[in-house]
Amino acid sequence: MERHRVVIIGAGFAGIGLGVRLRQAGIDDFVIVERNPSIGGTWFEHTYPGCQCDVPTHLYSYSFARNPNWSRLYPLQEEILDYIRDVADRSGVTPHVRLGCEMERAEWDETAAAWRLRSSHGEMLGDVLVSAIGGFAEPEDPSVPGWDSFTGTRFHSARWDHDHDLGGERVAVIGTGCAAAQFIPRIQRKVKQLVVFQRTPGWVMPHPDRAMGAAERQLYKRVPAAQDAQRNFYFAMYEAIGVGFRGRTELLAPIERVGRAHLARQVSEPELRTKLTPHYRFGCKRPILSNHFYPALTRPHVELVTEPIARVTEGSIATSGGTSYEVDTIIAATGYKYNRSLMVDRVRGVRDASLGEVWDQSPRAYLGSTVPRFPNMFILLGPNAIGINSVIFTLESQIQYVMSALDTMERRGVTRLEVRADSLERYVEEMDRRSAGSVWTDGGCNAYYTDSSGRNYAIYPGFAAEFRRRTRRFDPEPYELTASAA
C-alpha cells in the first residue's frame, strides 16, 4: 500500500496553498485528493449566475502569488478559478493532485502511526492528514415537510443546474443570503414569476466594485509594492471594523446608517422596505454587498414572502399563513452544513470515534487546527479560526502552523502528535469568554457562526493579526509527542 508523508483532502485555496508551501520546503512526498474533476474547491463548485467574491482581490489572494491582472476589484468566480489553477500549475502542485478521488473513510492506525485512507481510487497511508475542505463543502437543503415530494426542478445554488432553462418559468428562491443576493438580480430578468422566501433580512451595503483599468494593472506589474499597499489598506480596514464586532457594538452604528440609507434609496414601497429592514446588529450575519438585489425585489413580477414555509407539495410551496404558490422550479439558497460535513462522519480517530461524535454538534479545535483523539491531523479553517478579515489570511496563518509542526516532527523524530484535552479546554474557554458580548453571540440573530446553544464555534473573536502571531510557530507544550524508538 502506498504511503505518503502528508495527505491533504481538498484542492481549493487551502489545499493548493499548503501544497505550495510543502514544495517550497522541499517536501514532495504529499498527495492532494480532490473529489471534483478540477482544482478550485468552492470556486469550481459554485457557478451560479453572478457568483463573485465579496472581499477585494488584493486581499483575497495568496500573499506569495500576486496577481496584477485582476479585471475587477471584486473578482468573479471564473477569474478566481483561473487564478487557483494557475498558482497550482506554476508552483508544481498540480501533479500532486488526484482529481475525481473522493475520500470515503479515514481511520487512525495506532500500530502504523498513520492514517489509513480509503478513497474512490483505492487505499493509502498518510503520516499526517490535513482537512482542507473548508466550511462550504456540503450544501444544506431546507428542512421543510414535503421537500422530496416536489415534482418540478429543484437544486441548491451551490450546485447550479445549468442545463435547466429558467426562461418563462415560475421560480421560487428559498433564502436571501449572499448567494441569493448575487443570482436573484440575474435570473429575475428571464423568469415569468419569482417568489423569494425570506426568513431573516440581511444587512445589504452599497457594493464598491469597479473595473481595474489598464493603467492600474500596469502599475501593479511595474511596482508590486503598490499592490501590497492596497492589500495592507484593506486588511487594516477589516481589522478596524472588527473592534465593533467584538463588543464595541456602538461603533457599528455609522455602518448601520449606511445600510439603512441604501435600503431607503433603493426601495420606496413602505411595506417591502419594512420586510427588508434587519432588526439585529450589523455583522451578526454575514453582510451582503449589492447594488442590484434591492431593485430586483421591486420588480412587478417578483414577490418577497416572509411567512414561514409550512410545506412543499408536488407543485407548490405553502406558507404557515395558508397561502400557496404554484412554482415550476425551486432554488435553495440555504447555506451549508458547516459543522456537519461528510468529513466529520468519515474520519475516525482513537478508539474509532468519529469527528462528528467527538464534536457533538459544537465543533472545537485547538487554534482551529487540532482535536484530541485525532493524532497527526490538522484542520484548515477549523472551529474558531475564521476571522472577519480575508479567509486567505487565516489559511496562510494555519498553513504556517502546519509547516512548523511538520518541521518539529522531523527535527525531533516525532511519529505521533496529539493535542491534549486540557489544552483544548482552556482554548475553548478563552474563545467563549472573548465571544461574550460580541455581535456573534449577542447581536440578535441566529447565524451559522453559532451552534444550537448560541455558542460561537466558527469565528475567532480577536484580530486576524493576533491569530497569525499565535500560529506563526508550533509550540509543542500543549501536545503529547511520541518519538520514534529508532
XYZ file of C-alpha atoms in Angstrom:
486
model
C 0.000 0.000 0.000
C 1.315 3.433 -0.892
C 2.304 5.713 1.990
C 2.843 9.465 1.982
C 4.185 11.907 4.494
C 1.170 14.213 4.061
C -2.293 13.522 2.646
C -4.443 16.603 2.006
C -8.196 16.400 1.457
C -9.389 19.116 -0.911
C -7.763 21.068 -3.746
C -9.237 24.510 -3.171
C -7.453 27.570 -1.814
C -6.498 25.674 1.365
C -5.145 22.507 -0.195
C -3.291 24.228 -3.021
C -1.821 26.798 -0.617
C -0.460 24.059 1.642
C 0.850 22.219 -1.400
C 2.790 25.303 -2.484
C 4.379 25.664 0.952
C 5.297 21.968 1.054
C 7.019 22.281 -2.304
C 8.851 25.410 -1.167
C 10.108 23.486 1.884
C 11.415 20.689 -0.305
C 8.680 18.229 0.727
C 7.452 16.349 -2.333
C 6.011 13.300 -0.603
C 2.427 14.522 -0.434
C -0.820 13.943 -2.272
C -3.995 16.035 -2.555
C -7.216 14.065 -3.026
C -9.991 16.024 -4.704
C -13.483 14.643 -5.393
C -14.177 17.073 -8.242
C -12.783 16.775 -11.788
C -10.918 20.061 -11.329
C -8.834 22.044 -8.897
C -10.651 25.011 -7.333
C -12.833 23.815 -4.458
C -15.564 26.340 -3.709
C -14.743 28.330 -6.826
C -15.158 25.265 -9.047
C -18.408 24.117 -7.430
C -20.160 27.483 -7.144
C -21.145 28.577 -10.636
C -24.473 30.290 -10.061
C -25.138 33.438 -12.143
C -23.328 36.457 -10.713
C -21.064 34.414 -8.406
C -18.486 36.866 -7.088
C -16.106 37.248 -4.169
C -17.141 39.793 -1.526
C -13.551 40.558 -0.469
C -11.270 42.805 -2.588
C -8.901 40.967 -4.937
C -5.802 42.438 -3.303
C -6.745 40.674 -0.076
C -8.492 37.597 -1.487
C -5.335 36.081 -2.970
C -2.188 34.401 -1.751
C 0.433 36.773 -0.354
C 3.066 34.691 -2.157
C 1.301 34.811 -5.528
C 0.473 38.373 -6.507
C -1.794 38.848 -9.474
C -1.577 42.303 -11.072
C -4.035 41.296 -13.799
C -7.319 41.135 -11.881
C -10.049 42.617 -14.067
C -12.201 43.791 -11.150
C -11.729 44.933 -7.569
C -14.053 42.101 -6.509
C -13.329 39.155 -8.820
C -15.907 36.906 -10.423
C -15.919 33.129 -9.950
C -14.317 32.259 -13.292
C -11.354 34.565 -12.704
C -10.700 33.237 -9.201
C -10.830 29.666 -10.502
C -8.294 30.525 -13.206
C -6.059 32.095 -10.542
C -6.054 28.974 -8.324
C -5.313 26.713 -11.282
C -2.501 28.984 -12.440
C -0.899 29.031 -8.987
C -1.082 25.229 -8.804
C 0.493 24.858 -12.250
C 3.293 27.386 -11.759
C 4.231 26.042 -8.333
C 4.362 22.405 -9.419
C 1.467 21.335 -7.185
C -0.863 20.125 -9.947
C 0.940 16.754 -10.413
C 0.292 16.006 -6.718
C -3.499 16.372 -7.141
C -5.671 13.304 -7.753
C -8.860 14.510 -9.356
C -12.115 12.616 -9.124
C -10.768 10.971 -5.987
C -13.190 11.138 -3.059
C -12.097 10.351 0.475
C -14.596 7.746 1.689
C -13.082 6.908 5.072
C -10.011 7.756 7.148
C -9.050 5.751 10.227
C -6.169 6.265 12.625
C -3.934 3.189 12.678
C -2.117 3.163 16.015
C 0.253 0.379 15.018
C 1.373 2.111 11.838
C 1.212 5.557 13.450
C -0.526 6.760 10.317
C -3.901 7.475 8.812
C -5.388 4.678 6.724
C -7.482 6.207 3.959
C -9.976 4.577 1.664
C -10.787 6.619 -1.407
C -12.635 6.057 -4.646
C -9.192 5.370 -6.158
C -8.105 2.834 -3.560
C -6.309 2.828 -0.209
C -3.250 4.654 1.093
C -1.483 5.570 4.315
C -0.644 9.099 5.393
C 1.694 10.021 8.238
C -0.167 13.324 8.532
C -3.734 14.063 7.456
C -4.898 17.585 6.640
C -8.529 18.536 6.063
C -8.637 21.341 3.518
C -12.322 21.075 2.627
C -13.307 24.398 4.213
C -16.742 25.282 5.518
C -18.741 25.212 2.290
C -18.196 21.677 1.050
C -21.721 20.412 1.664
C -24.821 22.441 0.714
C -27.761 22.185 3.091
C -31.280 21.806 1.715
C -34.238 23.392 3.507
C -35.657 21.383 6.367
C -39.337 21.617 5.442
C -42.046 18.947 5.177
C -42.579 17.583 1.687
C -39.235 18.745 0.272
C -38.700 15.475 -1.587
C -42.244 15.384 -2.923
C -41.739 18.296 -5.336
C -42.027 17.021 -8.921
C -40.634 20.096 -10.649
C -36.963 21.015 -10.874
C -35.120 21.858 -7.685
C -31.460 22.420 -6.896
C -29.185 24.215 -4.457
C -27.455 27.391 -5.587
C -24.098 25.738 -4.824
C -24.923 23.012 -7.364
C -26.478 25.147 -10.078
C -28.300 23.253 -12.827
C -27.053 24.983 -15.974
C -28.914 22.521 -18.197
C -32.243 23.781 -16.885
C -33.653 26.858 -18.605
C -35.475 29.213 -16.230
C -36.870 31.271 -19.071
C -40.613 31.881 -18.700
C -40.876 29.793 -15.529
C -42.416 30.376 -12.131
C -39.423 30.181 -9.827
C -39.124 30.100 -6.055
C -35.914 31.032 -4.225
C -35.590 29.986 -0.594
C -33.104 32.189 1.220
C -31.847 35.755 0.919
C -28.185 35.487 1.902
C -25.076 36.407 -0.043
C -25.526 33.867 -2.852
C -29.202 34.720 -3.389
C -28.382 38.430 -3.488
C -25.973 37.735 -6.337
C -28.076 35.456 -8.539
C -31.583 36.890 -7.970
C -30.877 40.069 -9.997
C -29.642 37.858 -12.851
C -32.470 35.343 -13.006
C -35.322 37.807 -12.445
C -34.702 39.147 -15.947
C -35.707 35.868 -17.568
C -38.310 34.238 -15.324
C -42.049 34.730 -15.618
C -42.618 34.972 -11.880
C -40.172 34.976 -8.969
C -41.168 34.274 -5.372
C -38.414 34.870 -2.808
C -38.859 33.335 0.634
C -37.011 35.267 3.326
C -36.518 34.080 6.900
C -34.321 36.958 8.130
C -33.460 40.156 6.239
C -29.772 40.804 5.743
C -27.686 43.935 6.039
C -27.208 44.956 2.407
C -24.494 47.523 1.778
C -23.540 49.514 -1.340
C -21.115 47.499 -3.452
C -17.847 49.349 -4.203
C -16.881 47.009 -7.049
C -15.256 48.534 -10.125
C -13.222 47.515 -13.137
C -9.432 47.574 -12.890
C -8.156 49.873 -15.632
C -5.183 49.092 -17.835
C -3.113 51.835 -16.186
C -3.775 50.405 -12.738
C -2.804 46.905 -13.827
C 0.403 48.217 -15.367
C 1.227 49.988 -12.114
C 0.873 46.752 -10.146
C 3.090 44.925 -12.651
C 5.854 47.519 -12.543
C 5.559 48.484 -8.878
C 4.424 45.415 -6.899
C 4.676 47.429 -3.685
C 1.662 49.457 -4.870
C -0.496 46.324 -4.828
C 0.911 45.402 -1.422
C -0.103 48.834 -0.161
C -3.664 48.219 -1.329
C -3.630 44.830 0.388
C -2.467 46.402 3.646
C -5.098 49.133 3.411
C -7.996 46.688 3.102
C -6.530 44.451 5.792
C -6.361 47.381 8.219
C -9.910 48.433 7.333
C -11.349 44.997 8.164
C -9.316 44.792 11.364
C -10.710 48.169 12.456
C -14.317 47.131 11.785
C -13.681 44.066 13.930
C -13.429 46.230 17.038
C -17.172 46.842 16.786
C -17.915 43.190 16.141
C -16.168 42.083 19.315
C -18.085 44.135 21.872
C -17.880 47.817 20.974
C -21.132 47.471 19.061
C -21.832 51.192 19.313
C -19.046 51.641 16.750
C -21.217 49.808 14.219
C -23.916 52.491 14.237
C -22.406 54.531 11.350
C -22.192 51.391 9.193
C -25.796 50.540 10.015
C -26.862 54.053 8.977
C -25.234 53.475 5.595
C -27.164 50.211 5.216
C -30.499 51.778 6.136
C -29.880 54.692 3.760
C -29.035 52.245 0.982
C -32.349 50.463 1.585
C -34.298 53.715 1.679
C -32.774 54.890 -1.610
C -33.482 51.676 -3.480
C -36.847 50.589 -2.039
C -39.572 53.248 -1.920
C -42.540 50.990 -1.117
C -43.033 51.108 2.691
C -44.266 47.543 3.227
C -41.434 45.992 1.242
C -38.888 48.244 2.937
C -40.167 47.106 6.342
C -39.768 43.463 5.345
C -36.190 44.115 4.265
C -35.135 46.038 7.368
C -32.812 43.996 9.616
C -33.506 44.095 13.359
C -30.133 42.875 14.592
C -26.652 44.351 14.743
C -24.536 44.612 11.637
C -22.170 41.639 11.484
C -24.364 39.192 13.370
C -24.909 37.566 9.972
C -22.572 37.848 7.008
C -23.194 41.273 5.396
C -24.223 41.473 1.748
C -22.648 43.754 -0.845
C -25.038 44.560 -3.679
C -26.318 47.443 -5.761
C -28.819 45.257 -7.625
C -30.503 42.984 -5.059
C -32.995 45.523 -3.695
C -34.021 46.834 -7.148
C -34.621 43.240 -8.314
C -37.077 42.705 -5.456
C -39.087 45.775 -6.500
C -39.886 44.393 -9.956
C -43.623 43.754 -10.601
C -43.161 40.004 -11.210
C -41.096 39.497 -8.022
C -42.673 38.885 -4.609
C -40.904 38.749 -1.250
C -42.571 36.356 1.201
C -41.698 36.498 4.891
C -44.242 33.999 6.220
C -42.540 30.715 7.196
C -42.798 27.834 4.756
C -45.201 25.203 6.092
C -44.737 22.533 3.433
C -43.761 21.758 -0.131
C -46.148 19.811 -2.350
C -45.753 18.273 -5.802
C -46.064 21.640 -7.496
C -46.241 24.386 -4.889
C -44.941 25.931 -1.681
C -47.433 26.689 1.099
C -46.797 29.121 3.943
C -47.917 28.985 7.558
C -50.481 31.671 6.748
C -52.234 29.402 4.274
C -51.034 30.983 1.010
C -49.942 28.566 -1.714
C -47.524 29.472 -4.513
C -47.525 27.368 -7.675
C -43.941 27.050 -8.942
C -42.040 25.179 -11.639
C -38.566 25.373 -10.097
C -37.241 25.750 -6.573
C -33.736 27.085 -5.925
C -32.435 26.594 -2.395
C -30.002 29.246 -1.189
C -29.999 27.927 2.359
C -26.333 27.720 3.223
C -24.111 24.806 4.104
C -23.600 22.004 6.610
C -20.794 23.959 8.176
C -20.403 21.708 11.214
C -21.858 18.530 9.715
C -19.909 17.962 6.511
C -19.397 14.430 5.268
C -15.865 14.529 6.632
C -16.906 14.610 10.287
C -18.548 11.214 9.964
C -15.925 9.691 7.668
C -12.868 10.481 9.821
C -12.402 8.194 12.806
C -9.661 8.697 15.358
C -8.509 6.962 18.546
C -10.888 4.237 19.778
C -12.833 4.517 16.500
C -14.500 7.790 17.483
C -15.733 9.879 14.557
C -15.059 13.591 14.484
C -18.813 14.187 14.478
C -19.253 12.132 17.638
C -16.444 13.962 19.419
C -17.759 17.364 18.406
C -21.395 16.517 19.142
C -22.801 19.450 17.093
C -20.437 22.045 18.585
C -17.032 21.871 16.872
C -13.928 22.556 18.938
C -10.289 22.608 17.845
C -7.124 23.999 19.400
C -6.123 27.097 17.394
C -8.815 25.975 14.982
C -6.437 23.227 13.872
C -6.163 20.127 16.087
C -8.529 17.903 18.073
C -7.789 15.379 20.875
C -8.125 11.723 19.791
C -7.164 12.675 16.228
C -3.345 12.408 16.173
C -1.317 13.800 13.294
C -4.381 15.561 11.887
C -4.814 19.253 11.128
C -7.908 21.166 10.048
C -7.635 24.279 7.897
C -10.412 26.806 8.584
C -11.470 24.783 11.595
C -13.563 25.934 14.581
C -12.839 29.444 15.906
C -10.262 30.048 13.190
C -12.177 32.190 10.700
C -11.728 35.904 11.198
C -13.701 38.799 9.787
C -10.723 39.548 7.566
C -9.820 37.679 4.390
C -10.163 33.919 4.764
C -6.961 33.591 2.737
C -5.075 35.371 5.523
C -6.429 32.826 8.009
C -5.489 29.960 5.705
C -1.923 31.169 5.314
C -1.660 31.506 9.099
C -2.797 27.932 9.654
C -0.652 26.630 6.814
C 2.365 28.160 8.543
C 1.299 26.361 11.734
C 1.141 23.018 9.908
C 4.544 23.614 8.322
C 6.057 24.466 11.689
C 4.534 21.302 13.187
C 5.970 19.183 10.366
C 9.367 20.742 10.967
C 9.121 19.929 14.690
C 8.178 16.342 13.919
C 11.113 15.997 11.536
C 13.697 17.521 13.877
C 12.584 15.550 16.930
C 11.805 12.289 15.196
C 8.147 12.542 16.250
C 5.809 9.920 14.793
C 2.702 10.798 16.792
C 1.399 14.236 17.724
C -1.864 14.798 19.600
C -3.193 17.910 21.313
C -4.070 17.349 24.958
C -7.696 17.600 26.071
C -6.858 20.152 28.771
C -5.123 22.370 26.199
C -8.236 22.375 24.045
C -10.473 23.020 27.036
C -8.523 26.115 28.007
C -8.625 27.358 24.429
C -12.401 26.833 24.192
C -12.925 28.649 27.494
C -10.915 31.568 26.125
C -12.902 31.620 22.877
C -16.218 31.558 24.757
C -15.105 34.268 27.181
C -13.909 36.559 24.390
C -17.047 35.913 22.326
C -19.340 37.082 25.120
C -20.959 40.394 24.223
C -19.923 40.157 20.564
C -22.265 40.529 17.599
C -21.992 36.777 17.015
C -23.444 35.816 20.401
C -25.396 38.946 21.382
C -26.198 40.573 18.066
C -29.841 39.497 17.991
C -29.780 36.893 15.234
C -29.154 33.216 14.574
C -26.250 32.690 12.178
C -24.221 29.712 11.036
C -21.415 31.005 13.272
C -23.223 29.684 16.361
C -24.483 26.279 17.475
C -27.941 25.460 18.835
C -26.980 26.801 22.269
C -25.826 30.138 20.839
C -22.133 29.386 21.286
C -19.796 30.948 18.710
C -17.890 27.976 17.333
C -16.781 29.412 13.980
C -15.320 32.910 14.333
C -12.028 33.753 16.004
C -13.032 36.545 18.438
C -9.837 38.508 18.034
C -7.769 40.320 15.438
C -6.547 38.346 12.433
C -3.052 39.679 13.108
C -3.230 38.207 16.601
C -4.278 34.817 15.231
C -1.298 34.910 12.890
C 1.068 35.574 15.787
C -0.366 32.598 17.668
C 0.077 30.261 14.724
C 3.426 31.516 13.455
C 5.349 28.849 15.376
C 4.250 25.400 16.525
C 4.519 25.167 20.312
C 4.834 21.504 21.443
C 3.790 22.261 25.040
C 0.000 21.764 24.512
C 0.654 18.412 22.796
C 1.625 14.850 23.578
C 4.546 13.927 21.346
C 5.742 10.395 20.699
C 9.174 9.954 19.129
C 10.375 7.016 17.093
C 12.137 4.295 19.094
C 14.871 4.052 16.473
